[in-house]
Amino acid sequence: MVAETLVKKLRSLIAPSAERQALTPRGLERLREQLHECAAGLGGEVSARTRAAKLAETYLGLNDEGRQQFLKLISLEFGPDPAKVAAAHEHYQAAVATPDQWKAEAALRAAMRSSRIRILTQFNAIPQGVKFLVDLRADLLRYREQDQSDKELAVLDRELESRLGAWFDVGFLELQRITWNSPAALLEKLIEYEAVHEIRSWADLKNRLDSDRRLYAFFHPRMPAEPLIFVEVALTDHLAGNVQALLDEHAPVFDHRKADTAIFYSISNTQVGLRGVSFGSFLLKRVIDDLKRDFPRLAQFATLSPMPGLAAWVRKNPDVLAEAGLGLNLEELSNGTWAADDKQARALRDGLLRVGARYLTQAKQGSQEAGPPFDPVSRFHLGNGARVERLNYLADSSPKGFRQSFGLMVNYLYDPDDIERNLEAFASDGTIAASAAVRRQARPGKA
Amino acid sequence: MVAETLVKKLRSLIAPSAERQALTPRGLERLREQLHECAAGLGGEVSARTRAAKLAETYLGLNDEGRQQFLKLISLEFGPDPAKVAAAHEHYQAAVATPDQWKAEAALRAAMRSSRIRILTQFNAIPQGVKFLVDLRADLLRYREQDQSDKELAVLDRELESRLGAWFDVGFLELQRITWNSPAALLEKLIEYEAVHEIRSWADLKNRLDSDRRLYAFFHPRMPAEPLIFVEVALTDHLAGNVQALLDEHAPVFDHRKADTAIFYSISNTQVGLRGVSFGSFLLKRVIDDLKRDFPRLAQFATLSPMPGLAAWVRKNPDVLAEAGLGLNLEELSNGTWAADDKQARALRDGLLRVGARYLTQAKQGSQEAGPPFDPVSRFHLGNGARVERLNYLADSSPKGFRQSFGLMVNYLYDPDDIERNLEAFASDGTIAASAAVRRQARPGKA
Amino acid sequence: MVAETLVKKLRSLIAPSAERQALTPRGLERLREQLHECAAGLGGEVSARTRAAKLAETYLGLNDEGRQQFLKLISLEFGPDPAKVAAAHEHYQAAVATPDQWKAEAALRAAMRSSRIRILTQFNAIPQGVKFLVDLRADLLRYREQDQSDKELAVLDRELESRLGAWFDVGFLELQRITWNSPAALLEKLIEYEAVHEIRSWADLKNRLDSDRRLYAFFHPRMPAEPLIFVEVALTDHLAGNVQALLDEHAPVFDHRKADTAIFYSISNTQVGLRGVSFGSFLLKRVIDDLKRDFPRLAQFATLSPMPGLAAWVRKNPDVLAEAGLGLNLEELSNGTWAADDKQARALRDGLLRVGARYLTQAKQGSQEAGPPFDPVSRFHLGNGARVERLNYLADSSPKGFRQSFGLMVNYLYDPDDIERNLEAFASDGTIAASAAVRRQARPGKA
Amino acid sequence: MVAETLVKKLRSLIAPSAERQALTPRGLERLREQLHECAAGLGGEVSARTRAAKLAETYLGLNDEGRQQFLKLISLEFGPDPAKVAAAHEHYQAAVATPDQWKAEAALRAAMRSSRIRILTQFNAIPQGVKFLVDLRADLLRYREQDQSDKELAVLDRELESRLGAWFDVGFLELQRITWNSPAALLEKLIEYEAVHEIRSWADLKNRLDSDRRLYAFFHPRMPAEPLIFVEVALTDHLAGNVQALLDEHAPVFDHRKADTAIFYSISNTQVGLRGVSFGSFLLKRVIDDLKRDFPRLAQFATLSPMPGLAAWVRKNPDVLAEAGLGLNLEELSNGTWAADDKQARALRDGLLRVGARYLTQAKQGSQEAGPPFDPVSRFHLGNGARVERLNYLADSSPKGFRQSFGLMVNYLYDPDDIERNLEAFASDGTIAASAAVRRQARPGKA
């Protein structure tokens, strides 16, 4: 009963944070009691379900401060008992290399088991319980970020991440193609979740679902109305180099039977609460398989990707502009007004491409040369075995496009013959695969 | 490709154990290599999938000895590093009661993490991977049972059980009603899996799916063709006391609109590999909810259950027969020939009911009075909050019925008003709830 | 093959009429030949299917003149043979009141059978063949309307109408509730087809599918993507009297659990080609049944309907304005500017309500008093057994609302206790059921 | 309400004919009244539905005599009015070759329209109304057969057949593949309906659904649980010549990926009430298309068919046995005992094949040489464009096989290149297509 009406409350309560309440001292005591009952697991499944529903309702009714207290209570009071851990550990170390080692290992593991996950798992039995936990983790991440000195939530976060990782194992995910025949409520979510190139209207969305496009998403069986990640694909006959052209609703529809190239032009993760649980590479693999089956003539799989970290990197390394022979400063390059002037646009071309090429082939997150690339999108695609194929000038002329990368975009190419080699080289020593053209653009002599 | 053909192999290879091969020394080396690659997680998802498929194929092609070697390899060589565990533990204990405790706990947990589960989890990405792992655990349990002195597989078993427990969380299970309109391939599985009262033919099965019956099962989204557990229900207007009457295909169909009682007369778990992962009580709860919605007039929910441990208990406590004034010995009672003689059957009635009542209200698994009941079915239903309601004489006159319980059966009653109280008393001090009538039958003076 | 690609052509060819061709004399000869082959039914189903696909393709490629020739060819050359009809008729009349009458009747019926329907029916075997025929009839109706002196297409139209009537028998239609979870492609059709109160945007549509609304449509199993007719319902606690209030996207959502009234505020037929095949009354009946099951507290079912013929009737009967004491003429009343002036709006109220009441209770299509009502919406609802319940002043303040009915709207009430009586009285002598209030408003003395 | 409970009654009442009642004189009067109300169509859809449900209930409650009276009432009293027909006919003939002809034709058609079909059509609105009408027609056919002198039901039968023909137009039928995953309730119907080679058990059925088999059926959207016609197909690598081999449950499963031949070994119509409405040839066409798509290597489509009329034809033409040099008489050949004696079986081979070949290539239904073949199965397949390909000796050694055709069976071959030519020759002058081998066997000199 409680559980059944919860769903509606869940939705309505989450939104208007104004109506959410603080946790009173009495409420805190009551909550502590409930959580201990919950951890003790008294009363069987029926009670557990009712209890979980009540706790969820309590949680949803709390303001952010109250929620933080709720989560800290779980984090602090429901961990393992250090004394028991010590005893089990002593026994384990003594048993190493004896036949008892394996039983002792299991016993130590048991002693480490906390009640935190038991409490959290009980929410899974309520309707939409999985979504509740994913959103709870989104809260958790937000609170941790807001107060980074506070270390108490970290342990709960890691346990929850680990459990969500088990639940959202790629083996459980379902690949679905989303079309103009999909439920409007689902399409509306795409509009909301699209993180790369904003969907401006239903007409824009319809264009992205036309016969020369594909849109795929991963779903979890217990969150059927929530895409976890989705990718937008254009079927073409060339390596697309301009995103505004791709998104132009008035452009003629390409005859998909003539397509030899699939361009992945947008990939969006949707659930903040699943940070650290990754399914992007698996999604691309599954989508490529699906496209190959439907379009046997497809010979080239590539992205048209943003370079979200370029401007930030230039800010950190201001010399690169001059080195590339560019007369404009970061500010000027970012506002994009120069692009309206054909002559100036032509003049800046080589320099900007050189800056972009250096960024993609050399910029690293830390100081080590073998470290991961500075660019997050680059980290993702190179980690999947793609290579930097081509830089595109004036490829995204939206304000955001100029602001983050001076209008530059990049194609990452997924060449089936090279994927394995690329990703092993990338994994072992950080080698960045790039086409000869890009490598040439990055060379000092070029400018 | 490998993965795609695997499904067929899986089915065909599992069956004919004669064709399965031993693991050669060279094969063992190759396997060790593959497992280390797998644990290292080199090469991204694509490689992982291919590797997992190959490993699964290898496993399925091995005979029992080879499979044991396979599993031991994982158990022994992919555990945590004791030295790293020791270091993390030292740090953890030092941090107790300081702000660093939580981070140190997470670090200790990380040090405990083994590669075993990483290896096993990769199988989840192959088609029917979940079923593969459930069947692999069934192997594991069998090997452990065959050689109980061997402790090396225990740790792998516990890790796998824990992961399966997370995956088969009740929140992920789907309750389905199974009817005569369900797929024949699914109904065939019921015939195969029914563990309490054998389904003798398709006509027998159809009778159990008639309008005065219900059959419910739990399914996991990734094993859609495999019921995990199912329960058979009869809708009647009385507390049913004879199972042959319930299963009589020629008995008239009861008008379900007049039903006020639901009798659960058979509950079967189907997946050996999920031992220790329990969903029975949750199933009953969901089924009762469903029945209430469909038949608001239902007022009584009870079982008609076997007493599978009675004869074994009598063998251990031979005096109970004489105490109950029974002149026949265990052998004679078990063959059931006495039941054909009306006079003798009448004469034995009170004594047998007394033995049954004592068994249900007093027989415990260990020596402690507060311990769990001797009878496994009793443990299940009392643990869910039911009470022992009525003993039924000559209730199961099949050979199996006489052999295990001299023809006796019992009704456990699920009374919504008492469930909570019952299961809390049962959980805290082992109190067995029983009706006044059964308590009276168990009393010494009765005989 | 031909048939498979036809579907796409169908869609693409129908639209750009500019590209459609005239029928050449040679083409006409070829067509005549094909039609005769088709009527002869030579060559079995396989040939028939191929032939039908070719004919459909020919038809879709023709311009309006060509299509008319196509249809006339069928109408003129494939009718029954008058000589054979005469012979069969003679035999039939001779057999009347003898045992041979029934066989002779069947023989006459056989002689009357034309090849026209045989030709048309063959299209049903091509993909989307039903939709093709429905659209073909829409052409037919248009051609007949354009040239009313032309009688040659009438006979084909009647035969096709009769066959479509058999195919679209209400027993074959499926009632579906349409929600925000329905396919976007389907919702888009609602936007296109809504004929009463234009759907202005996706947000407007979403509002009409909110939790206090219901939208139902009838579908035919062979035209699954095409709603045939749909009705929009608002759940409220009063007899709604203003359509702009109902359609206000910013109005708060009504708690549907408190609803005691269902307001049908828009009913749209979508397929021109199904004119004469009616399912409106059956739809209302099914929707009322469905609503009653979902909302047992609903006690009142009514419409909020336009009065599309009011202004036209006033034009024919200009005296009614003066008789009702109205100082403005038709033109002035139709532009609605008076409504902005509160004082004038108050002054006109009684008079306009009186005109509306007279219109609804007295205006007839022909000169006979027992004839059908002048208003088409009135004909529909009164024919279903509703009664004129209440006139609503300034109920539709859109330009269309003023133009057709000076802002007036009407509630028709479906009172289960009266429906039978109302529709029998209406059917037998044209009696219009109306509430006492409306009858009073219509009375001369009122003004 | 009435309508909802009808479904159950329908099923329960149809079966136990003992409980069905006679029609009393008072009941007949009441029925006449109801039918006239029904024909008048008073009271709208709601009333119509209620009335139809009541009439259906009345009908189902009647015994055969009562049902005949019911049907005759409709046949006799609800036909067209001969006087009105005469008037309309006169007008029509006068209008021939004038512009009024088409309107007059439509008017004559309207005058011919009877209320019978209106009455029958109303049943379509009740649940399972289509199935009700199909079963009603089965009654009708049975009554007509039982009393062939009685001509009164013929006209009703023709009108109903015509309406069912429109409703069961092939364009409305859905092809479904039936597998071991289909609902048990549906598979049970196959067991019941199989008319050629009895399905002996669920194991037999499962064998016919194995991976080297296919089973397809046509369904109507309004009778989703009732296959209308189904065909069983074996995938092999040769022209199968023995039906017991095909149906052997213990035979090894053929690897379907190696199949180049599809053998249609059983086709069953299921609905007696749809006699005259044919979908067999369309089914074969659709099935062949489907098989080609799934198994591109299939190169040969043939049947393994019974020759149900052979023994009957021999009885009519006793000389053929001697002419073929056969020493046994019809009786002896029919009981099949000779087949157990290898020597005798060898001796009879040529003669029996010769009789079979003459039968298939020469035996006609009437006396005309261009008339349809004597054998009903032959009529069907030759009418679809197949040719007689091969006779199979001792191909059906069941008692039925010997009784109807002395163990002979025949392969009809569907050769895509010849189908059109074959069926046109067959349609125009009755030419029977046969392979050279069969034609040779039929030649006099052969024996």
Coordinates of C-alpha atoms in Angstrom, one line a residue, chain A residues 4 42-47 49 75-77 79-83 85-87 89-90 92-93 96 99-103 105-106 108-109 112-114 116 121-122 124-125 130 151-155 158-159 162-163 165-167 169-174 220-222 278 281-282 285-286 289 383 419-420 423-424 427, chain B residues 42-47 49 75-77 79-83 85-87 89-90 92-93 96 99-103 105-106 108-109 112-114 116 121-122 124-125 130 151-155 158-159 162-163 165-167 169-174 220-222 278 281-282 285-286 289 383-384 419-420 423-424 427:
Chain A
E4 CA 2.2 1.6 -4.3
L42 CA 13.7 -8.5 11.4
G43 CA 10.3 -9.6 10.3
G44 CA 10.9 -11.0 6.9
E45 CA 10.4 -9.6 3.4
V46 CA 6.9 -8.2 4.0
S47 CA 8.1 -6.0 6.8
R49 CA 9.3 -3.9 2.0
S75 CA 27.8 5.6 6.4
L76 CA 28.9 6.0 10.0
E77 CA 26.8 3.6 12.1
G79 CA 30.0 -0.2 8.8
P80 CA 31.8 -3.3 9.9
D81 CA 33.1 -3.8 13.5
P82 CA 36.9 -3.1 13.5
A83 CA 37.4 -5.5 16.3
V85 CA 37.7 -7.4 11.3
A86 CA 41.0 -7.5 13.3
A87 CA 40.2 -11.0 14.6
H89 CA 42.3 -10.7 9.6
E90 CA 44.7 -12.3 12.2
Y92 CA 43.4 -15.1 7.7
Q93 CA 47.1 -14.1 7.8
V96 CA 48.0 -18.1 4.4
P99 CA 44.6 -25.5 3.5
D100 CA 42.6 -23.2 5.7
Q101 CA 43.5 -20.0 3.7
W102 CA 40.4 -20.1 1.6
K103 CA 37.9 -20.5 4.4
E105 CA 39.6 -15.5 3.3
A106 CA 35.8 -16.0 3.1
L108 CA 37.5 -12.0 6.6
R109 CA 35.3 -11.0 3.7
M112 CA 34.1 -6.8 6.2
R113 CA 30.5 -7.0 5.0
S114 CA 28.6 -3.9 6.2
R116 CA 25.0 -0.3 4.6
T121 CA 19.4 -3.0 -1.2
Q122 CA 16.1 -3.2 0.5
N124 CA 15.2 -2.3 -4.6
A125 CA 12.1 -4.1 -3.6
V130 CA 16.5 1.1 -8.8
K151 CA 35.3 12.1 4.0
E152 CA 32.5 10.3 5.7
L153 CA 30.3 9.8 2.7
A154 CA 33.1 8.3 0.6
V155 CA 32.8 4.8 2.0
R158 CA 32.0 3.3 -2.9
E159 CA 29.8 0.6 -1.6
S162 CA 30.1 -1.2 -6.4
R163 CA 26.5 -2.5 -6.0
G165 CA 28.1 -1.7 -11.0
A166 CA 26.9 -5.2 -10.3
W167 CA 23.4 -4.3 -11.2
D169 CA 26.5 -4.9 -15.6
V170 CA 26.6 -4.6 -19.4
G171 CA 25.2 -8.1 -19.7
F172 CA 21.9 -6.9 -18.3
L173 CA 21.5 -3.9 -20.6
E174 CA 19.2 -3.9 -23.5
H220 CA 18.0 -1.5 -17.8
P221 CA 15.1 -3.9 -17.4
R222 CA 14.1 -2.3 -14.1
S278 CA 30.6 2.7 -17.8
S281 CA 32.4 1.4 -25.3
F282 CA 30.0 -1.5 -25.1
K285 CA 30.4 -2.1 -30.2
R286 CA 26.7 -3.2 -30.1
D289 CA 27.2 -4.7 -35.0
G383 CA 40.3 4.1 -24.8
I419 CA 41.0 -1.2 -32.8
E420 CA 42.8 -4.0 -30.8
L423 CA 43.7 0.2 -27.5
E424 CA 46.5 -2.0 -26.3
A427 CA 46.4 1.1 -22.4
Chain B
L42 CA 43.4 -5.9 -21.4
G43 CA 42.0 -4.9 -24.7
G44 CA 38.6 -3.4 -23.8
E45 CA 35.1 -4.8 -24.0
V46 CA 35.4 -6.3 -27.4
S47 CA 38.3 -8.5 -26.5
R49 CA 33.7 -10.6 -24.8
S75 CA 40.0 -20.1 -6.8
L76 CA 43.7 -20.4 -6.0
E77 CA 45.4 -18.0 -8.3
G79 CA 42.5 -14.2 -4.8
P80 CA 43.7 -11.1 -3.1
D81 CA 47.3 -10.6 -2.2
P82 CA 47.7 -11.3 1.6
A83 CA 50.6 -8.8 1.9
V85 CA 45.6 -7.0 2.6
A86 CA 47.9 -6.9 5.7
A87 CA 49.1 -3.4 4.8
H89 CA 44.4 -3.6 7.3
E90 CA 47.1 -2.1 9.5
Y92 CA 42.6 0.7 8.6
Q93 CA 43.0 -0.2 12.3
V96 CA 39.7 3.8 13.5
P99 CA 38.4 11.1 10.1
D100 CA 40.5 8.7 7.9
Q101 CA 38.6 5.6 9.0
W102 CA 36.1 5.7 6.1
K103 CA 38.7 6.1 3.4
E105 CA 37.8 1.0 5.2
A106 CA 37.2 1.6 1.5
L108 CA 40.8 -2.4 2.8
R109 CA 37.8 -3.4 0.9
M112 CA 40.2 -7.6 -0.5
R113 CA 38.7 -7.5 -4.0
S114 CA 39.7 -10.6 -6.0
R116 CA 37.9 -14.1 -9.4
T121 CA 31.4 -11.5 -14.4
Q122 CA 32.9 -11.3 -17.9
N124 CA 27.7 -12.2 -18.3
A125 CA 28.3 -10.4 -21.5
V130 CA 23.7 -15.6 -16.6
K151 CA 38.2 -26.6 0.9
E152 CA 39.7 -24.7 -2.0
L153 CA 36.5 -24.2 -3.9
A154 CA 34.6 -22.7 -1.0
V155 CA 35.9 -19.2 -1.4
R158 CA 31.0 -17.7 -1.7
E159 CA 32.1 -15.0 -4.0
S162 CA 27.3 -13.2 -3.3
R163 CA 27.4 -11.9 -6.9
G165 CA 22.6 -12.8 -4.8
A166 CA 23.1 -9.2 -6.0
W167 CA 21.9 -10.1 -9.5
D169 CA 17.8 -9.6 -5.9
V170 CA 14.0 -9.9 -5.5
G171 CA 13.6 -6.4 -6.9
F172 CA 14.7 -7.7 -10.3
L173 CA 12.4 -10.6 -10.5
E174 CA 9.2 -10.6 -12.4
H220 CA 14.8 -13.0 -14.2
P221 CA 14.9 -10.6 -17.1
R222 CA 18.1 -12.2 -18.4
S278 CA 16.2 -17.2 -1.6
S281 CA 8.8 -15.8 0.9
F282 CA 8.8 -12.9 -1.5
K285 CA 3.8 -12.4 -0.6
R286 CA 3.4 -11.3 -4.2
D289 CA -1.3 -9.8 -3.3
G383 CA 10.1 -18.5 8.8
N384 CA 7.6 -16.7 6.6
I419 CA 2.3 -13.2 10.3
E420 CA 4.4 -10.4 11.8
L423 CA 7.8 -14.6 12.4
E424 CA 9.3 -12.3 15.0
A427 CA 13.2 -15.4 14.6

